PDB file of C-alpha atoms (C1' of nucleotides) in Angstrom:
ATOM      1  CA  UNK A 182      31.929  23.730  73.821  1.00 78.00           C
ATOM      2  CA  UNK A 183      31.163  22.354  77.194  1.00 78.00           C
ATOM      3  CA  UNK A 184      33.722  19.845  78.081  1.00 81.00           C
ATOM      4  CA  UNK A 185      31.918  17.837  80.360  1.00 88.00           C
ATOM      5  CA  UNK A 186      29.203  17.066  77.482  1.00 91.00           C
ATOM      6  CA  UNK A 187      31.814  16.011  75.295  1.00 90.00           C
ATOM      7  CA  UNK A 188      32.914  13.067  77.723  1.00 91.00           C
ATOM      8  CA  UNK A 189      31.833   9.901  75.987  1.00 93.00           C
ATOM      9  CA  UNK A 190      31.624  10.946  72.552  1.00 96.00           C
ATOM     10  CA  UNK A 191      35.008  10.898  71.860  1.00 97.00           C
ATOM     11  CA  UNK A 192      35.019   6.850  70.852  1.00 97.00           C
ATOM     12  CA  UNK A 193      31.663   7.481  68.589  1.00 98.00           C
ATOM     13  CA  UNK A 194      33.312  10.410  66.694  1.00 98.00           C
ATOM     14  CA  UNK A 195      36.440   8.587  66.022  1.00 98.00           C
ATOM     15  CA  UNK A 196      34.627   5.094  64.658  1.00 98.00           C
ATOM     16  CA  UNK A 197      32.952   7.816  62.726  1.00 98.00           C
ATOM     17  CA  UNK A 198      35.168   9.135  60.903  1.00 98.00           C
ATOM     18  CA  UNK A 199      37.525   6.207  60.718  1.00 98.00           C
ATOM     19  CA  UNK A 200      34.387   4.302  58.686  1.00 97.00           C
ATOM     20  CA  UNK A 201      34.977   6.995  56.110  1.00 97.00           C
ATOM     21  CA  UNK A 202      38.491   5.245  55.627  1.00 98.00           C
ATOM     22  CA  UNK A 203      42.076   5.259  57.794  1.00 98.00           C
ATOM     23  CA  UNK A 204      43.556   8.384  59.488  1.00 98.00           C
ATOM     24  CA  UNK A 205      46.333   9.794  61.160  1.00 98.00           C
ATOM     25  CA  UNK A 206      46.226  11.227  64.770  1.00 98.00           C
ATOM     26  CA  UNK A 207      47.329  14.667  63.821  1.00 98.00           C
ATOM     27  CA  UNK A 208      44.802  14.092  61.025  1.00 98.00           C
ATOM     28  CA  UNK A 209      42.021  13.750  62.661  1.00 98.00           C
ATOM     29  CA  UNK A 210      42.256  16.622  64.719  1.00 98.00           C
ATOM     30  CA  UNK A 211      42.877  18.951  62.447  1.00 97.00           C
ATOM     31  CA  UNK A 212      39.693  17.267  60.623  1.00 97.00           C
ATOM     32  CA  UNK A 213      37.880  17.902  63.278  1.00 97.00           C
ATOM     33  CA  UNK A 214      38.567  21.338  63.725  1.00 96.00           C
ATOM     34  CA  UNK A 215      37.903  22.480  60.213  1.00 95.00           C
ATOM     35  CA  UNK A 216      34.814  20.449  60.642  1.00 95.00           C
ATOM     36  CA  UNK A 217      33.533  22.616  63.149  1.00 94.00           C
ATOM     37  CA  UNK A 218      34.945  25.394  62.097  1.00 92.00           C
ATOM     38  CA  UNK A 219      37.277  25.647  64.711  1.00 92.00           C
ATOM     39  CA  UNK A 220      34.616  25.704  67.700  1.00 92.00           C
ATOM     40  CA  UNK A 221      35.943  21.987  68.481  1.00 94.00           C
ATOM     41  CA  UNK A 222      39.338  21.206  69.180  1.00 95.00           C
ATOM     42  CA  UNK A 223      39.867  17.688  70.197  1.00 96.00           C
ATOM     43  CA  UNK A 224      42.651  18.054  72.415  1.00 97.00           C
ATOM     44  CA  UNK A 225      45.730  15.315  72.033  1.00 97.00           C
ATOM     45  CA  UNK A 226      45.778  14.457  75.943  1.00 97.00           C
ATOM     46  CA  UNK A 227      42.255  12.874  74.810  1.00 97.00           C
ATOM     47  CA  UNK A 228      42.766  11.380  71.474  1.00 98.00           C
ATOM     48  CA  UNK A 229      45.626   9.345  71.865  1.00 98.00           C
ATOM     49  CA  UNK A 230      44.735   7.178  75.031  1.00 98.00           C
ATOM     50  CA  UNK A 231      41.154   7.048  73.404  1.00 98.00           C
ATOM     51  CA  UNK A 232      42.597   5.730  70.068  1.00 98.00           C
ATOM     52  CA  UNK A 233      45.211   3.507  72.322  1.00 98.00           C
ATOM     53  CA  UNK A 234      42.030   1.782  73.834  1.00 98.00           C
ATOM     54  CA  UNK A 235      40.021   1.714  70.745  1.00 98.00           C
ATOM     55  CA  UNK A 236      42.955  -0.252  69.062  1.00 98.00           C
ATOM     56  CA  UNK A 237      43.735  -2.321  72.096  1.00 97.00           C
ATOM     57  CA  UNK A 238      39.816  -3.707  72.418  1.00 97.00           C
ATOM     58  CA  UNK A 239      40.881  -4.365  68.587  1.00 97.00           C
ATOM     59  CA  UNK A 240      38.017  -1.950  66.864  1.00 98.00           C
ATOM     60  CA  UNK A 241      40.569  -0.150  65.102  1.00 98.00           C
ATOM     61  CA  UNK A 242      44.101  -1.134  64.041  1.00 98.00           C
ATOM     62  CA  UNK A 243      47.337   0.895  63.295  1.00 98.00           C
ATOM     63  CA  UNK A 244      49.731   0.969  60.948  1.00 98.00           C
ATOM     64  CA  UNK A 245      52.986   3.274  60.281  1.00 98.00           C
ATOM     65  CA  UNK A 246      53.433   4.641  56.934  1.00 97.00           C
ATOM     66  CA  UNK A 247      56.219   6.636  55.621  1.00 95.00           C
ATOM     67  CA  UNK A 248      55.603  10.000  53.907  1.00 93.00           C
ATOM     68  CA  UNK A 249      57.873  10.619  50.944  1.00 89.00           C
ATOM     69  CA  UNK A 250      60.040  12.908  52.517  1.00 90.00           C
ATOM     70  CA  UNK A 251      60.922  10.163  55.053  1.00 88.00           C
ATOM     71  CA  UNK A 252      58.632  11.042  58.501  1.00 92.00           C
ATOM     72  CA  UNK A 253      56.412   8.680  59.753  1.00 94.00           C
ATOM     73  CA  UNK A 254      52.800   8.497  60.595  1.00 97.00           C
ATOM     74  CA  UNK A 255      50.587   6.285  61.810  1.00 98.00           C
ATOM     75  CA  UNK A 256      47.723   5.216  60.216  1.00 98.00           C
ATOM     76  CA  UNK A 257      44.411   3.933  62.729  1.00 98.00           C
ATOM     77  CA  UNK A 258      41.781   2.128  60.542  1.00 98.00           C
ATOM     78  CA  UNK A 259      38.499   0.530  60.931  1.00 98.00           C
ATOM     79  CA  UNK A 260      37.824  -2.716  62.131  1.00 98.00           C
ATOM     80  CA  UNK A 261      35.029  -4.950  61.274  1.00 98.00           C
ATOM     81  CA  UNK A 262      34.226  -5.561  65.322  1.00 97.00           C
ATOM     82  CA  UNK A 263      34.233  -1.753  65.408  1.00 98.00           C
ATOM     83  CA  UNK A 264      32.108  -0.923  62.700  1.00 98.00           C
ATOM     84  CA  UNK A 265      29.676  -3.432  64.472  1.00 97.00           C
ATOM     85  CA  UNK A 266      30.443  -1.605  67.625  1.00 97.00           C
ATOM     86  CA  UNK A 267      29.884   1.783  65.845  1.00 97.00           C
ATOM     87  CA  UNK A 268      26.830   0.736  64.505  1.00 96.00           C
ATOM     88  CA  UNK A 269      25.949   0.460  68.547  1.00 95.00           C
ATOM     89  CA  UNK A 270      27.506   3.702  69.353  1.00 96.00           C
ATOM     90  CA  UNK A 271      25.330   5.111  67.097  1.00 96.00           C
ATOM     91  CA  UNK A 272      21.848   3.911  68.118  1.00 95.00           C
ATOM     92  CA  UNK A 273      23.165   4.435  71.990  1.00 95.00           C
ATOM     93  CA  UNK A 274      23.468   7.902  70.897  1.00 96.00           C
ATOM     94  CA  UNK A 275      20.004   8.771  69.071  1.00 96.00           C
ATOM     95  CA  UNK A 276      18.607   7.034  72.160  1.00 95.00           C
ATOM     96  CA  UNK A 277      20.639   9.464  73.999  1.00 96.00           C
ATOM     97  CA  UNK A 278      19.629  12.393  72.393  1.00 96.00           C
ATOM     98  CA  UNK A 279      16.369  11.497  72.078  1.00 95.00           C
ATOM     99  CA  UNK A 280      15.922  11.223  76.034  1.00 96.00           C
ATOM    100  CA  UNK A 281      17.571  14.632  76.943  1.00 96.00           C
ATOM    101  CA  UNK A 282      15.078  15.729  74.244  1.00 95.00           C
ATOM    102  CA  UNK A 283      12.381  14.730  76.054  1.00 95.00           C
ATOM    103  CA  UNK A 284      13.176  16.917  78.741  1.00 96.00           C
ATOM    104  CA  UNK A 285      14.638  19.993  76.966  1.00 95.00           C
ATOM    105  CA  UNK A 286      12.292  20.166  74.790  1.00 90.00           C
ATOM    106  CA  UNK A 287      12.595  20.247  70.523  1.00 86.00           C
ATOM    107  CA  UNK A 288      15.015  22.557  69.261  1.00 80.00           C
ATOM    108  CA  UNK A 289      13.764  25.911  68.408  1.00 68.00           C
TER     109      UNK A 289
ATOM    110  CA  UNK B 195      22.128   3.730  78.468  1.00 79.00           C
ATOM    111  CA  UNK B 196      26.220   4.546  77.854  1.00 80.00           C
ATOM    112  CA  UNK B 197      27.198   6.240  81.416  1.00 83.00           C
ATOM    113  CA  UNK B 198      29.715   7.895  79.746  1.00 91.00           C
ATOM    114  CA  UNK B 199      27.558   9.779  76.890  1.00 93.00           C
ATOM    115  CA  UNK B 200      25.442  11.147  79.631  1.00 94.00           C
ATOM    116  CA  UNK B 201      28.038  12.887  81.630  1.00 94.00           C
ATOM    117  CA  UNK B 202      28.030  16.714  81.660  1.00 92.00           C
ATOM    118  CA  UNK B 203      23.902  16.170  81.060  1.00 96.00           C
ATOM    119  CA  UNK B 204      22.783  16.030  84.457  1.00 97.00           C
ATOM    120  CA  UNK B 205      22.772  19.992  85.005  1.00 97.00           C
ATOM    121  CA  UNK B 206      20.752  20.522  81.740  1.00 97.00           C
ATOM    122  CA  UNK B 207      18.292  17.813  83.060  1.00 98.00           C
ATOM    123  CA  UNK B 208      17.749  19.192  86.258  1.00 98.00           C
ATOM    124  CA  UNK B 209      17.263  22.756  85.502  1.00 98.00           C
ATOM    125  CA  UNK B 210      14.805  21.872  82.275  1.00 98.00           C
ATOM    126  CA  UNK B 211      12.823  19.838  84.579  1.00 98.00           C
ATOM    127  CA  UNK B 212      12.851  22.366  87.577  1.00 98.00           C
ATOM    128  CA  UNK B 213      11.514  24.890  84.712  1.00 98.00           C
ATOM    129  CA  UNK B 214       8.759  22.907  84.892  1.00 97.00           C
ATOM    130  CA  UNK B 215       7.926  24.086  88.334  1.00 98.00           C
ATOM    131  CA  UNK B 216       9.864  22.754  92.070  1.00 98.00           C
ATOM    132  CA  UNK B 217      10.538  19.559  92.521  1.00 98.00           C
ATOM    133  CA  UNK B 218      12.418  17.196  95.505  1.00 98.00           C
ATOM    134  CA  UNK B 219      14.912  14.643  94.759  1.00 98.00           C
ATOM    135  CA  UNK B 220      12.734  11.522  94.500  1.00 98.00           C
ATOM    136  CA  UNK B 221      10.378  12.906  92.625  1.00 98.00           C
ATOM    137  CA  UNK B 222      12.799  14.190  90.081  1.00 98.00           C
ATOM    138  CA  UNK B 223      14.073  10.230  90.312  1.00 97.00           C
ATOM    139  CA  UNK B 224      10.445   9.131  89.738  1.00 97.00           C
ATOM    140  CA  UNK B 225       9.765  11.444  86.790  1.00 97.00           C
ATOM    141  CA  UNK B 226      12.757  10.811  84.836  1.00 97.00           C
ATOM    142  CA  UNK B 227      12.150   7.010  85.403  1.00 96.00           C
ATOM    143  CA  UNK B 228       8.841   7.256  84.451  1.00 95.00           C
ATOM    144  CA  UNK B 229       9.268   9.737  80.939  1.00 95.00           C
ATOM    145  CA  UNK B 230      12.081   7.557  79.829  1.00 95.00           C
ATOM    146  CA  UNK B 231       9.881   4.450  79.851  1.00 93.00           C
ATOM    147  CA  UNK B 232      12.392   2.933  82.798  1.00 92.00           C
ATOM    148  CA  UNK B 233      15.619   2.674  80.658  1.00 93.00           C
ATOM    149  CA  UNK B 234      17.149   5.765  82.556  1.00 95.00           C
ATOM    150  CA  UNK B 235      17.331   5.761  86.249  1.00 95.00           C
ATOM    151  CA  UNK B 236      19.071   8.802  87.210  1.00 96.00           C
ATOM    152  CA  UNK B 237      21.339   7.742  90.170  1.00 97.00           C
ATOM    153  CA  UNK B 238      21.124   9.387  93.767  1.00 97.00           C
ATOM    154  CA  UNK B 239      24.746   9.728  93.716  1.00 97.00           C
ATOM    155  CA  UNK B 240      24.419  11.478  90.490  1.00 97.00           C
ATOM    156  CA  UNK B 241      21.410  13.263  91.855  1.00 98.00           C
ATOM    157  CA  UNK B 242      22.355  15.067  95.094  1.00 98.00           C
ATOM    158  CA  UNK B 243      25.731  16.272  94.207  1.00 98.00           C
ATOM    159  CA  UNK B 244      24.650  17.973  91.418  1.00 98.00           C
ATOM    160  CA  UNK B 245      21.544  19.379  92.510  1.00 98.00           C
ATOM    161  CA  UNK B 246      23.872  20.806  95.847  1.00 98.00           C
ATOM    162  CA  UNK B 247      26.179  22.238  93.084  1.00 97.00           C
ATOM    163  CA  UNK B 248      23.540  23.913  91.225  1.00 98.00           C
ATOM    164  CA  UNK B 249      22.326  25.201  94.593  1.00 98.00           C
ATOM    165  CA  UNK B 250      25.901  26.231  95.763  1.00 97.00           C
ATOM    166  CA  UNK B 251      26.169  28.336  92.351  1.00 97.00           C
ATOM    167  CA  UNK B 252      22.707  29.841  92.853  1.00 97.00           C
ATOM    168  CA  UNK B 253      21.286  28.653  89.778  1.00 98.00           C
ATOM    169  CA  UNK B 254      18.423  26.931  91.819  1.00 98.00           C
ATOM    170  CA  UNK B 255      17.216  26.888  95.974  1.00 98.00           C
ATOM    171  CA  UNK B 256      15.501  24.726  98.025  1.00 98.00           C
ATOM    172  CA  UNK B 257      13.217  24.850 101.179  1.00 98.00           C
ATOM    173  CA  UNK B 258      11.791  22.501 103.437  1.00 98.00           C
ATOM    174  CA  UNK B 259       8.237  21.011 103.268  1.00 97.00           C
ATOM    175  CA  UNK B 260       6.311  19.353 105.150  1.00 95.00           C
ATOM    176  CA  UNK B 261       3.689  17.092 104.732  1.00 94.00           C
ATOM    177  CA  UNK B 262       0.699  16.391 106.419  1.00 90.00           C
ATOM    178  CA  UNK B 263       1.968  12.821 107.006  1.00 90.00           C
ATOM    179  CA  UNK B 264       4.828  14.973 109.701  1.00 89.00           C
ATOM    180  CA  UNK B 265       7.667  13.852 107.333  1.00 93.00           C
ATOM    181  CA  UNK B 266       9.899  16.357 105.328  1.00 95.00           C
ATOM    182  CA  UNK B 267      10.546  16.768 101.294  1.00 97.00           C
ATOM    183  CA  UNK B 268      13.078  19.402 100.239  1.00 98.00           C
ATOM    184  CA  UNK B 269      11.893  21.393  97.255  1.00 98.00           C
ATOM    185  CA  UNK B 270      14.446  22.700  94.337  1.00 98.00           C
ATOM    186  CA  UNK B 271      12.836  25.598  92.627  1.00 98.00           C
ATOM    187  CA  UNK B 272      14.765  27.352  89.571  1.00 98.00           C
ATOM    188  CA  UNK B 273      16.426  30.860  90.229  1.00 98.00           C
ATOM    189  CA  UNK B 274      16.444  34.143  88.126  1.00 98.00           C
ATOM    190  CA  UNK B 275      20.174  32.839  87.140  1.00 97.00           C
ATOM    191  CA  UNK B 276      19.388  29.285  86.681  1.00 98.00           C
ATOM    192  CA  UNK B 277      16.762  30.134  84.254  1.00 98.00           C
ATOM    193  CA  UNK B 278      19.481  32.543  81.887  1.00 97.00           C
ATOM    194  CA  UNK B 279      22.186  29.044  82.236  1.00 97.00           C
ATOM    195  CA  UNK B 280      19.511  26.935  81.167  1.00 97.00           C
ATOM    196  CA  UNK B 281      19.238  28.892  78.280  1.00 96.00           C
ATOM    197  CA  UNK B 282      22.603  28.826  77.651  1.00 95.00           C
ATOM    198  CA  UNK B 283      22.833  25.457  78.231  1.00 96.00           C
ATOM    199  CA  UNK B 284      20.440  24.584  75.638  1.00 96.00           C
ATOM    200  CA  UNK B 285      21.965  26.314  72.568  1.00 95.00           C
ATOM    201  CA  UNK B 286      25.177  24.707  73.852  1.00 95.00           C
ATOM    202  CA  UNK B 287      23.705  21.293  73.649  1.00 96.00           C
ATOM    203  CA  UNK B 288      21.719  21.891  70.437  1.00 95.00           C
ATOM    204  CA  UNK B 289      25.784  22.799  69.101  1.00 94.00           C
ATOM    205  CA  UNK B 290      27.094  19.773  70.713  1.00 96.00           C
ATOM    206  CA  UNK B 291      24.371  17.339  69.101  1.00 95.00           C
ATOM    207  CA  UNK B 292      25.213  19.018  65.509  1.00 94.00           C
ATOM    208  CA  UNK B 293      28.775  19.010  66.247  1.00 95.00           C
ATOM    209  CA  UNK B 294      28.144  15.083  66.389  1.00 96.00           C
ATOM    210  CA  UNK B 295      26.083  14.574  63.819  1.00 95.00           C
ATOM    211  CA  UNK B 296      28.293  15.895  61.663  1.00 94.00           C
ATOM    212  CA  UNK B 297      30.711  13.120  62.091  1.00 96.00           C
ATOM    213  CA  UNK B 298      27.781  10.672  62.896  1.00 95.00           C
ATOM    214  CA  UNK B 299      25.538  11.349  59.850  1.00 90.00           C
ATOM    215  CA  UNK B 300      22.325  12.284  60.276  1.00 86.00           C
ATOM    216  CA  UNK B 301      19.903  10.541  62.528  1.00 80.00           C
ATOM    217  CA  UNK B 302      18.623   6.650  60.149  1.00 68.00           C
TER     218      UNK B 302
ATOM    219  C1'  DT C  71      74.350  27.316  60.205  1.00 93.87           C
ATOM    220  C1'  DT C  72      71.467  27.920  63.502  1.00 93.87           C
ATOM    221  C1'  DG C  73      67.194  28.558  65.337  1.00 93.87           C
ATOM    222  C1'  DA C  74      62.296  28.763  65.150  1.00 93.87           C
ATOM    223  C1'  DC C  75      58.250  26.710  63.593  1.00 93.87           C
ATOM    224  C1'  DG C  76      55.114  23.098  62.395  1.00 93.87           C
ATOM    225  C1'  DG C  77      54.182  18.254  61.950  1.00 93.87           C
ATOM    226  C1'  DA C  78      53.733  14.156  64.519  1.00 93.87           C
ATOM    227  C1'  DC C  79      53.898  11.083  68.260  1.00 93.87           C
ATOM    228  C1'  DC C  80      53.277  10.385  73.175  1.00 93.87           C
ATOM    229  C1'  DT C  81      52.571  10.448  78.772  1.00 93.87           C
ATOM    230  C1'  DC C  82      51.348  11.974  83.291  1.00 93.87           C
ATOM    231  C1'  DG C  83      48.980  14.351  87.137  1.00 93.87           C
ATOM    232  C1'  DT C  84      44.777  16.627  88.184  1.00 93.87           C
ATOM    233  C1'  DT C  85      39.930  17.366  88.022  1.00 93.87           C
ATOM    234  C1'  DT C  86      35.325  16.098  87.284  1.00 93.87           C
ATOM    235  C1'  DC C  87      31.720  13.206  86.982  1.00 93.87           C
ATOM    236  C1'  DG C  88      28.618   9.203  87.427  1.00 93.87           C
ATOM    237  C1'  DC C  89      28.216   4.769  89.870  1.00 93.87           C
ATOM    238  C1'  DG C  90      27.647   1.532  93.523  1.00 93.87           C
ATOM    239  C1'  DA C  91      27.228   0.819  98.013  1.00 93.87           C
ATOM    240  C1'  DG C  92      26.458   2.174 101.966  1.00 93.87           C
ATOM    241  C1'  DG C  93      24.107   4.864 105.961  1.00 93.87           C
ATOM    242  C1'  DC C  94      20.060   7.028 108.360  1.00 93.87           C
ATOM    243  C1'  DA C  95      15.287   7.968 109.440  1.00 93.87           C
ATOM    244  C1'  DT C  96      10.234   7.573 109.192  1.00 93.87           C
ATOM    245  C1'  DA C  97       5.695   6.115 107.155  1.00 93.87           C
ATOM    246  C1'  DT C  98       2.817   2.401 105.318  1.00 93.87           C
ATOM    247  C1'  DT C  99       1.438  -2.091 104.520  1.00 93.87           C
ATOM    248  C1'  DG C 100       1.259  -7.190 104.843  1.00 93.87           C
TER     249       DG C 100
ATOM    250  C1'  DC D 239       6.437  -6.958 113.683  1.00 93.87           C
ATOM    251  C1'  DA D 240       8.910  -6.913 109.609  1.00 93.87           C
ATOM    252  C1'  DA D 241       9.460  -5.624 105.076  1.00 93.87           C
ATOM    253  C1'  DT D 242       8.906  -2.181 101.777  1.00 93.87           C
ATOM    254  C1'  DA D 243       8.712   2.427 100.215  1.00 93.87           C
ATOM    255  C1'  DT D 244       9.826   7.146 100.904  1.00 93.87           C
ATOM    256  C1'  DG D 245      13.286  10.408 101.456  1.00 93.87           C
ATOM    257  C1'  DC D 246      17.701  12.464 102.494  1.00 93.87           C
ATOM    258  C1'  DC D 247      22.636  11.968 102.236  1.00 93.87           C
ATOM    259  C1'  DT D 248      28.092  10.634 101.682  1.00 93.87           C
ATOM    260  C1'  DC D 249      32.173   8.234 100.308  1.00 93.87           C
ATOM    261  C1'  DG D 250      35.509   5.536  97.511  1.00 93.87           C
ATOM    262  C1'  DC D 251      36.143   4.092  92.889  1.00 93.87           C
ATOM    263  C1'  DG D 252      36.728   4.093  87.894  1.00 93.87           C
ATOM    264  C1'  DA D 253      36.663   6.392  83.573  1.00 93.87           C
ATOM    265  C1'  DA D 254      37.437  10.250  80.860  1.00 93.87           C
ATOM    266  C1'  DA D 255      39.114  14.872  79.367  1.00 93.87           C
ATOM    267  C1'  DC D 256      42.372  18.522  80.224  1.00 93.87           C
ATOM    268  C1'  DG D 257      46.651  20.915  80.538  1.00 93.87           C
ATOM    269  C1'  DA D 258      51.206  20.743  80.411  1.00 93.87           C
ATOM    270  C1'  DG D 259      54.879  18.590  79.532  1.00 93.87           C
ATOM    271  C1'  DG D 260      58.294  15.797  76.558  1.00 93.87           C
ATOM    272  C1'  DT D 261      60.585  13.972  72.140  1.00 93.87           C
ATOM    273  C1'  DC D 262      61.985  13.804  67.341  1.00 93.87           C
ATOM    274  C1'  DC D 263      62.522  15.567  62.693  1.00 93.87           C
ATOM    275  C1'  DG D 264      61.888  18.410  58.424  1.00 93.87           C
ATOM    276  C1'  DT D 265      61.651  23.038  56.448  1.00 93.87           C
ATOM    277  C1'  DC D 266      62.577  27.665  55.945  1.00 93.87           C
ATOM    278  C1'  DA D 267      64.213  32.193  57.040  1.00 93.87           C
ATOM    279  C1'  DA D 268      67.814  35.080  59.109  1.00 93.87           C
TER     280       DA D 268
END
DNA sequence: TTGACGGACCTCGTTTCGCGAGGCATATTG
DNA sequence: CAATATGCCTCGCGAAACGAGGTCCGTCAA
């Protein structure tokens, strides 16, 4: 996958999957892989800061949990200003597509 | 329009349009403005770097034209090469829009 | 018991890209 | 004559992803 494509979509897929209920860093990427089937790999030097700003702009909010066997994770959840500002994200990005449509042409 | 989201998209632009036959840098300005009903105004900044890039990697040349008015256009015209990346291109962006919509949901 | 591995968090420097603002030059039009 | 439009360009900035690094702790095999 083209890296410089991905740039900007990274705040769009998180809300995403965040508004199917709360995650984990680690979590998520290894969601996101599978998801894929390995063809995506968000990398962590990208999540992290991206989740850091997400929570900071208070779309998201964290929370540390402790697993049984005593480690700790932490927990990023939805906010209701982000799932307003996912809601955005989302018709910025059918706009989006739509317009590099119109120049690529439809899929085959 | 998100200026982040449409990073990475300017190459795939350029070449699908230059498939269309050559073009110079206003005009490729002009057209985008005009097919996107105004709400994307691809930048000159954004324009000339990346059309130099393409040109530097062979992908697309130019020449000199000039018009019966005495002043000068330079013409991009899509290359052997630039026509196999813009395939390439494509069936990476088709991937990278269903690698989104999978976390998205598909399109309302 | 020790060491490697995987889970889990993070940061920092570099690169890449688009943007905004500027510069330059020559028609055309009011 | 001046303003606008045409037409090319560059440079500094900000934002984002990457790669590589670091830290800590639990588990499991040697």
């Amino acid at each position: 996958m083209d890296r410089e494509l991905l740039k900007g979509s990274t705040p769009l897929l998180l809300l995403s999957l965040l508004c199917e209920g709360p995650m984990y860093g680690y979590q998520i990427i290894e969601t996101v892989r599978q998801r894929t089937g390995g063809s995506y790999t968000l990398k962590e030097g990208a999540l992290y800061p991206a989740l850091h700003k997400l929570e900071a702009t208070e779309f998201i909010s964290s929370y540390w949990e402790t697993q049984e066997n005593g480690r700790e994770r932490r927990y990023y959840s939805l906010q209701p200003a982000g799932e307003a500002f996912l809601m955005a994200k989302k018709k910025e990005w059918n706009q989006f597509v739509d317009m590099v449509q119109a120049f690529v042409g439809p899929r085959a």
